[in-house]
């Protein structure tokens, strides 16, 4: 239906690599929620170590692949994991050690800057304060899923 730009590789091996990279990102998603909780129960050092190890996996992948996980251009992997990187700033407020910095993860930091230049990312950007508000209400037990969403005029 939408032949260009192609977001998935034709090569079956590369397609399988992309699928594994996307699916292993579920570990990062779990850690996104585990990091703040670990601050309250003294397991933060262990959780931080797991988080940094998982981020290193994606840093290493960019070293092999190039500017994007799709090489010179973004692919489906870039777009599938991007929303979580947009949210990462929320946990770095309470745990600065988790921040994606140019010193610790230069390729991921550069990738994030490049992603912010893509029209699809620009057009769907959610402000950090909306992510923070949701995260706060989630931990209070009453998540406001629609915070920041424009209200219908109907």
Short mmCIF file of C-alpha atoms in Angstrom, two decimals:
data_model
loop_
_atom_site.label_atom_id
_atom_site.label_comp_id
_atom_site.label_asym_id
_atom_site.label_seq_id
_atom_site.Cartn_x
_atom_site.Cartn_y
_atom_site.Cartn_z
CA UNK A 1 0.00 0.00 0.00
CA UNK A 2 2.82 2.42 0.93
CA UNK A 3 5.89 1.20 -1.00
CA UNK A 4 8.15 4.17 -0.21
CA UNK A 5 9.98 4.79 1.95
CA UNK A 6 10.44 1.12 2.75
CA UNK A 7 10.69 0.66 6.52
CA UNK A 8 11.48 -3.05 6.66
CA UNK A 9 14.42 -4.80 4.97
CA UNK A 10 13.85 -7.25 2.13
CA UNK A 11 16.65 -9.51 3.29
CA UNK A 12 15.19 -12.19 5.64
CA UNK A 13 18.27 -12.21 7.89
CA UNK A 14 18.19 -8.42 8.35
CA UNK A 15 14.45 -8.59 8.91
CA UNK A 16 15.01 -11.16 11.68
CA UNK A 17 17.74 -8.98 13.24
CA UNK A 18 15.37 -6.01 13.25
CA UNK A 19 12.62 -8.09 14.84
CA UNK A 20 14.96 -9.27 17.60
CA UNK A 21 16.14 -5.71 18.24
CA UNK A 22 12.55 -4.46 18.48
CA UNK A 23 11.44 -7.31 20.71
CA UNK A 24 14.37 -7.09 23.12
CA UNK A 25 13.41 -3.46 23.69
CA UNK A 26 10.67 -4.80 25.97
CA UNK A 27 13.43 -5.09 28.60
CA UNK A 28 14.00 -1.33 28.39
CA UNK A 29 10.27 -0.70 28.68
CA UNK A 30 10.11 -2.78 31.86
CA UNK A 31 13.12 -0.92 33.25
CA UNK A 32 11.46 2.41 32.46
CA UNK A 33 8.94 1.57 35.17
CA UNK A 34 11.34 -0.32 37.41
CA UNK A 35 13.89 2.51 37.78
CA UNK A 36 11.66 4.92 39.78
CA UNK A 37 10.25 2.08 41.88
CA UNK A 38 13.77 0.85 42.67
CA UNK A 39 14.65 4.22 44.21
CA UNK A 40 12.09 3.59 46.93
CA UNK A 41 13.19 0.06 47.80
CA UNK A 42 16.99 0.33 47.63
CA UNK A 43 17.39 -1.87 44.54
CA UNK A 44 18.39 1.08 42.36
CA UNK A 45 22.08 0.09 41.87
CA UNK A 46 21.07 -3.30 40.44
CA UNK A 47 18.29 -1.79 38.32
CA UNK A 48 20.59 0.93 37.02
CA UNK A 49 23.17 -1.67 35.99
CA UNK A 50 20.49 -3.57 34.03
CA UNK A 51 19.23 -0.35 32.43
CA UNK A 52 22.70 0.76 31.33
CA UNK A 53 23.45 -2.72 29.95
CA UNK A 54 20.30 -2.63 27.83
CA UNK A 55 21.03 0.88 26.58
CA UNK A 56 24.54 -0.24 25.65
CA UNK A 57 22.97 -2.91 23.40
CA UNK A 58 21.31 -0.16 21.34
CA UNK A 59 24.43 2.01 21.40
CA UNK A 60 26.41 -0.93 20.00
CA UNK A 61 23.78 -1.60 17.38
CA UNK A 62 24.01 1.98 16.10
CA UNK A 63 27.78 1.59 15.92
CA UNK A 64 27.26 -1.26 13.45
CA UNK A 65 24.23 0.12 11.61
CA UNK A 66 24.94 3.84 11.19
CA UNK A 67 22.96 7.01 11.84
CA UNK A 68 19.71 5.09 12.32
CA UNK A 69 18.86 1.49 13.11
CA UNK A 70 17.95 1.33 9.42
CA UNK A 71 21.40 2.60 8.38
CA UNK A 72 21.40 5.93 6.59
CA UNK A 73 17.60 6.26 6.94
CA UNK A 74 15.18 5.35 9.71
CA UNK A 75 13.47 1.97 9.57
CA UNK A 76 10.60 0.38 11.47
CA UNK A 77 12.87 -0.30 14.48
CA UNK A 78 13.60 3.43 14.82
CA UNK A 79 9.90 4.27 14.86
CA UNK A 80 8.91 1.38 17.13
CA UNK A 81 11.35 2.22 19.91
CA UNK A 82 11.31 6.01 19.49
CA UNK A 83 8.33 6.81 21.77
CA UNK A 84 10.16 5.27 24.71
CA UNK A 85 13.22 7.40 24.07
CA UNK A 86 10.95 10.44 23.98
CA UNK A 87 9.80 9.45 27.49
CA UNK A 88 13.25 8.65 28.91
CA UNK A 89 13.67 12.20 30.14
CA UNK A 90 10.93 11.58 32.70
CA UNK A 91 12.93 8.98 34.62
CA UNK A 92 16.16 10.95 34.29
CA UNK A 93 14.53 13.66 36.44
CA UNK A 94 14.35 11.27 39.40
CA UNK A 95 17.41 9.22 38.39
CA UNK A 96 19.90 11.42 36.47
CA UNK A 97 22.18 8.40 36.03
CA UNK A 98 19.73 7.10 33.41
CA UNK A 99 20.02 10.10 31.10
CA UNK A 100 21.19 9.47 27.54
CA UNK A 101 24.21 11.79 27.40
CA UNK A 102 26.78 12.35 24.66
CA UNK A 103 29.49 11.23 27.10
CA UNK A 104 27.92 7.90 28.00
CA UNK A 105 25.97 7.03 24.84
CA UNK A 106 27.23 9.26 22.01
CA UNK A 107 25.53 7.33 19.21
CA UNK A 108 22.16 7.13 20.98
CA UNK A 109 22.33 10.84 21.84
CA UNK A 110 23.09 11.71 18.20
CA UNK A 111 20.34 9.34 17.01
CA UNK A 112 17.85 11.08 19.28
CA UNK A 113 18.78 14.46 17.78
CA UNK A 114 18.33 13.06 14.27
CA UNK A 115 14.96 11.54 15.19
CA UNK A 116 13.72 14.97 16.31
CA UNK A 117 14.28 16.18 12.73
CA UNK A 118 11.91 13.63 11.16
CA UNK A 119 8.48 15.08 10.27
CA UNK A 120 6.58 12.06 11.65
CA UNK A 121 8.35 12.49 14.99
CA UNK A 122 7.84 16.26 15.03
CA UNK A 123 4.13 15.86 14.27
CA UNK A 124 3.52 13.33 17.04
CA UNK A 125 5.79 14.83 19.69
CA UNK A 126 4.44 14.77 23.23
CA UNK A 127 5.82 17.45 25.53
CA UNK A 128 7.93 16.28 28.50
CA UNK A 129 5.57 17.92 30.97
CA UNK A 130 2.71 15.74 29.65
CA UNK A 131 4.82 12.59 30.05
CA UNK A 132 5.80 13.72 33.56
CA UNK A 133 2.21 14.45 34.52
CA UNK A 134 1.06 11.03 33.33
CA UNK A 135 3.91 9.31 35.16
CA UNK A 136 3.05 11.18 38.36
CA UNK A 137 -0.66 10.28 38.15
CA UNK A 138 0.23 6.68 37.32
CA UNK A 139 2.27 6.37 40.51
CA UNK A 140 -0.50 8.03 42.50
CA UNK A 141 -2.81 5.25 41.35
CA UNK A 142 -5.08 7.36 39.15
CA UNK A 143 -3.43 7.69 35.72
CA UNK A 144 -4.69 10.50 33.49
CA UNK A 145 -4.31 8.86 30.08
CA UNK A 146 -5.69 11.81 28.14
CA UNK A 147 -3.64 14.58 29.76
CA UNK A 148 -2.43 16.91 27.03
CA UNK A 149 -4.75 15.49 24.39
CA UNK A 150 -6.83 18.13 22.69
CA UNK A 151 -10.47 17.93 23.64
CA UNK A 152 -13.02 17.25 20.91
CA UNK A 153 -15.29 20.06 19.81
CA UNK A 154 -18.18 17.63 19.33
#
